[in-house]
Amino acid sequence: MSKSLELTPVETVACCSPLTREPLTSDAAERIAPLVKAIADPVRLRLLSLVASHADGEACVCDLNDAFELSQPTISHHLKVLHESGLLDREKRGVWVYYRVRAGALADLATLLGGVSA
Amino acid sequence: MSKSLELTPVETVACCSPLTREPLTSDAAERIAPLVKAIADPVRLRLLSLVASHADGEACVCDLNDAFELSQPTISHHLKVLHESGLLDREKRGVWVYYRVRAGALADLATLLGGVSA
DNA sequence: CCGAGACATCGACATCTGTCAATATCGACA
DNA sequence: TGTCGATATTGACAGATGTCGATGTCTCGG
């Protein structure tokens, strides 16, 4: 299916100017909030951090499951949230699934907050 | 009561290294998440943005109320969340209450995400 | 001292969210 | 083909969250 017509939340945010520059429109806020919600959970923060700091920048779900005392479906659920928000890329290789942090996603979010535009 | 022994969420986060440097400890994630939750709401994002971009860097609650089609208690609730997380400072002057963005708070958060440490 | 206005708190409610157990799906391999 | 192991999906449930109306607490003017 065509993916070019659907933007992930993180993509719809990359264009926004920093929070402190001008009042956010109601519309912009509604688009940004889901993205922030995606990282507003301790488990997802750790998942993001684990994947980002992992060797080769990617991590297998099997490794991630072991890092938590949570059920496998729960981890799967959190990974889905991160993936659908555009923060994690997903690739299936054989039986395993690997996630990696989408390049620039966190940086865009940081810029939005800090206003430290490049 | 003494406030010197209690750190706001934002203060407990300022010390952390960026997400992508090393895996977040479970403990660190539990401290960071509430702060991110505080901005994971469209109304609070707009409030933050409104205050930050307001003249003199501060805004009266009366102005903020008018910017939303929400009840006054609801706005008050959101402001409380932002204040208790350490993102907004609160000052009462006469009958009015003024909020301003706590210096560095957003920048600390941005650093945490983006890793663009100074 | 009393009334009015600005803001906070309380109590109630519907909705959202994180979690699990059970089950489905998919690919490798015998 | 049939089984097994790795992930995803589903359904259910408790607890968290956003919202409101009613009410409380200040502070200022008269």
Coordinates of C-alpha atoms (C1' of nucleotides) in Angstrom, one line a residue:
Chain A
M1 CA 0.0 0.0 0.0
S2 CA 1.1 3.5 -0.5
K3 CA 2.8 5.0 2.5
S4 CA 3.4 8.4 1.0
L5 CA 0.0 9.8 1.9
E6 CA 0.2 8.9 5.5
L7 CA 2.5 10.8 7.8
T8 CA 3.5 9.4 11.1
P9 CA 3.0 11.7 14.0
V10 CA 6.6 12.5 14.2
E11 CA 6.6 13.6 10.6
T12 CA 3.7 16.0 11.2
V13 CA 5.7 17.7 13.9
A14 CA 9.1 18.2 12.3
C15 CA 7.9 21.4 10.7
C16 CA 6.6 23.1 13.8
S17 CA 8.4 26.0 15.4
P18 CA 9.5 25.7 19.0
L19 CA 7.0 26.0 21.7
T20 CA 8.4 29.2 23.0
R21 CA 8.3 31.1 19.8
E22 CA 4.7 31.6 19.3
P23 CA 1.4 30.3 20.8
L24 CA 0.7 26.8 19.5
T25 CA -2.5 26.5 17.5
S26 CA -5.1 24.2 18.8
D27 CA -4.5 22.1 15.8
A28 CA -0.8 21.8 16.2
A29 CA -1.2 20.9 19.8
E30 CA -3.5 18.0 18.9
R31 CA -0.9 16.7 16.5
I32 CA 2.1 17.0 18.9
A33 CA 0.4 15.6 22.0
P34 CA 0.2 12.0 20.8
L35 CA 3.9 12.0 20.0
V36 CA 4.7 13.3 23.5
K37 CA 2.3 10.8 25.0
A38 CA 4.3 8.0 23.2
I39 CA 7.3 8.8 25.4
A40 CA 5.4 9.6 28.5
D41 CA 5.7 6.2 30.0
P42 CA 8.7 4.8 32.0
V43 CA 8.6 1.5 30.1
R44 CA 8.6 3.2 26.7
L45 CA 11.4 5.6 27.8
R46 CA 13.5 2.6 28.7
L47 CA 12.7 0.8 25.5
L48 CA 13.7 3.8 23.5
S49 CA 16.8 4.2 25.4
L50 CA 17.7 0.5 25.2
V51 CA 17.2 0.5 21.4
A52 CA 19.1 3.7 20.9
S53 CA 22.1 2.7 22.9
H54 CA 22.3 -0.8 21.7
A55 CA 25.1 -2.1 19.5
D56 CA 24.5 -1.3 15.8
G57 CA 21.6 1.0 16.9
E58 CA 19.1 -1.8 16.7
A59 CA 17.7 -4.3 19.2
C60 CA 15.8 -7.6 18.9
V61 CA 12.5 -7.9 20.7
C62 CA 13.9 -11.0 22.4
D63 CA 16.5 -8.9 24.1
L64 CA 14.0 -6.2 25.1
N65 CA 11.7 -8.7 26.7
D66 CA 14.4 -9.9 28.9
A67 CA 15.1 -6.4 30.2
F68 CA 11.7 -6.1 31.9
E69 CA 9.7 -8.0 34.4
L70 CA 6.6 -7.6 32.2
S71 CA 4.8 -10.0 30.0
Q72 CA 5.7 -10.3 26.4
P73 CA 2.4 -8.9 25.1
T74 CA 2.9 -5.8 27.2
I75 CA 6.3 -5.1 25.7
S76 CA 4.9 -5.8 22.3
H77 CA 2.2 -3.3 23.0
H78 CA 4.7 -0.6 24.0
L79 CA 6.8 -1.2 21.0
K80 CA 3.7 -0.8 18.8
V81 CA 3.0 2.5 20.3
L82 CA 6.5 3.7 19.7
H83 CA 6.5 2.4 16.1
E84 CA 3.1 3.9 15.2
S85 CA 4.2 7.2 16.5
G86 CA 7.1 7.1 14.1
L87 CA 9.8 6.9 16.8
L88 CA 10.9 3.4 16.1
D89 CA 11.5 1.6 12.8
R90 CA 10.6 -2.0 12.6
E91 CA 12.2 -4.7 10.5
K92 CA 11.6 -8.4 10.5
R93 CA 14.5 -10.7 9.7
G94 CA 13.6 -14.3 9.8
V95 CA 11.9 -15.2 13.0
W96 CA 13.2 -12.1 14.8
V97 CA 12.0 -8.5 14.8
Y98 CA 14.5 -5.7 15.1
Y99 CA 13.7 -2.1 16.1
R100 CA 15.8 0.9 15.7
V101 CA 15.3 4.6 16.5
R102 CA 14.2 6.6 13.6
A103 CA 16.9 9.0 12.6
G104 CA 16.1 12.6 13.6
A105 CA 12.9 11.8 15.4
L106 CA 14.1 12.5 18.9
A107 CA 16.1 15.5 17.6
D108 CA 12.9 17.0 16.1
L109 CA 11.1 16.6 19.3
A110 CA 14.0 18.1 21.2
T111 CA 14.0 21.1 18.9
L112 CA 10.3 21.6 19.4
L113 CA 10.8 21.8 23.1
G114 CA 14.1 23.5 23.5
G115 CA 13.9 25.8 20.5
V116 CA 17.6 25.1 19.9
S117 CA 17.0 24.9 16.2
A118 CA 20.1 23.9 14.2
Chain B
M1 CA 6.5 23.3 55.3
S2 CA 10.1 23.1 54.1
K3 CA 10.4 23.0 50.4
S4 CA 14.2 22.7 50.2
L5 CA 14.2 19.0 50.7
E6 CA 11.7 18.3 47.9
L7 CA 12.9 18.5 44.3
T8 CA 10.4 19.1 41.6
P9 CA 10.4 16.5 38.8
V10 CA 12.2 18.7 36.5
E11 CA 15.0 19.2 39.0
T12 CA 15.5 15.4 39.4
V13 CA 15.9 15.1 35.6
A14 CA 18.4 17.9 34.9
C15 CA 21.3 15.6 35.8
C16 CA 20.4 12.7 33.5
S17 CA 22.4 11.9 30.4
P18 CA 20.6 11.8 27.1
L19 CA 18.4 8.9 26.3
T20 CA 20.6 7.7 23.5
R21 CA 23.9 7.5 25.5
E22 CA 23.2 4.6 27.7
P23 CA 20.2 2.5 28.8
L24 CA 18.0 4.4 31.2
T25 CA 17.8 2.8 34.6
S26 CA 14.4 1.8 35.7
D27 CA 14.7 4.3 38.5
A28 CA 15.6 7.2 36.2
A29 CA 12.7 6.3 33.8
E30 CA 10.3 6.5 36.7
R31 CA 11.5 10.0 37.5
I32 CA 11.5 11.3 34.0
A33 CA 8.1 9.9 32.9
P34 CA 5.9 12.2 35.1
L35 CA 7.7 15.2 33.6
V36 CA 7.0 14.0 30.1
K37 CA 3.4 13.2 31.1
A38 CA 3.0 16.8 32.2
I39 CA 3.5 18.0 28.6
A40 CA 1.7 15.1 27.0
D41 CA -1.6 16.8 26.7
P42 CA -2.7 19.3 24.0
V43 CA -4.2 21.8 26.5
R44 CA -1.0 21.8 28.6
L45 CA 1.2 22.1 25.5
R46 CA -0.8 25.2 24.5
L47 CA -0.7 26.6 28.0
L48 CA 3.0 26.2 28.1
S49 CA 3.4 27.8 24.7
L50 CA 1.0 30.6 25.5
V51 CA 2.9 31.5 28.7
A52 CA 6.3 31.2 27.1
S53 CA 5.5 33.4 24.1
H54 CA 3.5 36.0 26.1
A55 CA 4.8 39.5 26.6
D56 CA 7.2 39.7 29.6
G57 CA 7.3 35.9 29.6
E58 CA 4.4 35.7 32.0
A59 CA 0.7 35.3 31.7
C60 CA -2.2 35.9 34.0
V61 CA -4.7 33.0 34.5
C62 CA -7.5 35.3 33.4
D63 CA -5.8 35.6 29.9
L64 CA -5.3 31.8 29.7
N65 CA -8.9 31.0 30.6
D66 CA -10.1 33.1 27.6
A67 CA -7.9 31.2 25.2
F68 CA -9.8 27.9 25.7
E69 CA -13.3 26.7 25.5
L70 CA -12.9 24.9 28.7
S71 CA -14.1 25.5 32.2
Q72 CA -12.0 27.6 34.6
P73 CA -11.4 24.6 37.0
T74 CA -10.1 22.6 34.1
I75 CA -7.5 25.2 33.2
S76 CA -6.7 25.6 36.8
H77 CA -6.1 21.8 37.0
H78 CA -3.8 21.8 34.0
L79 CA -1.8 24.8 35.4
K80 CA -1.4 22.9 38.6
V81 CA 0.1 19.9 36.8
L82 CA 2.6 22.1 35.0
H83 CA 3.5 23.9 38.2
E84 CA 3.9 20.8 40.3
S85 CA 6.1 19.3 37.7
G86 CA 8.4 22.3 37.9
L87 CA 7.7 23.6 34.4
L88 CA 5.8 26.7 35.5
D89 CA 6.5 29.2 38.3
R90 CA 3.6 30.7 40.0
E91 CA 3.3 34.1 41.5
K92 CA 0.3 35.8 43.1
R93 CA 0.0 39.5 42.7
G94 CA -3.1 41.0 44.3
V95 CA -6.1 39.2 43.0
W96 CA -4.3 37.8 40.0
V97 CA -2.0 34.8 39.5
Y98 CA 0.8 34.9 37.0
Y99 CA 2.6 31.9 35.6
R100 CA 6.0 31.9 33.8
V101 CA 8.1 29.2 32.3
R102 CA 10.8 28.0 34.7
A103 CA 14.1 28.9 33.1
G104 CA 15.9 26.0 31.7
A105 CA 13.2 23.5 32.3
L106 CA 12.3 22.9 28.7
A107 CA 15.9 23.0 27.7
D108 CA 16.8 20.3 30.2
L109 CA 14.1 18.1 28.8
A110 CA 15.2 18.8 25.2
T111 CA 18.8 17.9 26.1
L112 CA 17.5 14.7 27.6
L113 CA 15.8 13.7 24.4
G114 CA 18.1 15.1 21.8
G115 CA 21.4 14.6 23.5
V116 CA 22.5 18.0 22.1
S117 CA 24.3 18.7 25.4
A118 CA 25.9 22.1 25.6
Chain C
dC1 C1' -18.1 44.1 57.5
dC2 C1' -19.9 42.7 53.2
dG3 C1' -20.3 41.7 48.4
dA4 C1' -17.9 40.7 44.1
dG5 C1' -14.4 38.8 41.4
dA6 C1' -10.2 35.7 40.6
dC7 C1' -8.6 31.4 41.3
dA8 C1' -8.3 26.8 43.7
dT9 C1' -10.3 22.6 45.5
dC10 C1' -13.7 18.8 45.7
dG11 C1' -16.6 15.1 44.1
dA12 C1' -18.4 12.7 40.4
dC13 C1' -18.3 10.8 36.0
dA14 C1' -16.8 8.9 31.3
dT15 C1' -12.9 7.8 28.9
dC16 C1' -8.3 6.4 28.2
dT17 C1' -4.3 3.4 29.5
dG18 C1' -1.2 -0.3 31.1
dT19 C1' -1.3 -4.9 32.2
dC20 C1' -2.2 -9.8 31.8
dA21 C1' -3.8 -14.5 30.1
dA22 C1' -5.3 -16.7 26.1
dT23 C1' -4.9 -17.2 21.4
dA24 C1' -3.5 -16.3 16.7
dT25 C1' 0.2 -15.7 13.1
dC26 C1' 4.3 -16.5 10.9
dG27 C1' 8.8 -18.5 9.7
dA28 C1' 12.3 -22.2 10.3
dC29 C1' 13.3 -26.7 10.3
dA30 C1' 12.9 -31.8 10.9
Chain D
dT1 C1' 3.3 -31.5 6.7
dG2 C1' 3.7 -30.8 11.5
dT3 C1' 5.8 -28.9 15.4
dC4 C1' 8.2 -25.3 17.8
dG5 C1' 9.7 -20.8 19.0
dA6 C1' 9.2 -15.6 18.3
dT7 C1' 5.9 -11.8 18.0
dA8 C1' 1.4 -9.9 17.5
dT9 C1' -3.5 -9.5 18.5
dT10 C1' -7.6 -9.9 21.4
dG11 C1' -10.5 -9.4 25.4
dA12 C1' -10.9 -8.2 30.0
dC13 C1' -10.0 -5.5 33.9
dA14 C1' -8.2 -2.1 37.4
dG15 C1' -6.4 2.3 37.9
dA16 C1' -5.2 6.8 36.0
dT17 C1' -6.8 11.0 33.6
dG18 C1' -9.6 15.0 31.7
dT19 C1' -13.7 17.3 32.3
dC20 C1' -17.5 19.6 34.7
dG21 C1' -20.5 21.8 38.3
dA22 C1' -20.6 23.2 43.0
dT23 C1' -18.2 25.2 46.4
dG24 C1' -14.3 27.1 49.1
dT25 C1' -10.7 30.8 49.8
dC26 C1' -8.6 34.9 49.1
dT27 C1' -8.3 40.0 48.1
dC28 C1' -10.0 44.3 47.0
dG29 C1' -13.6 48.2 47.2
dG30 C1' -17.2 50.3 49.2

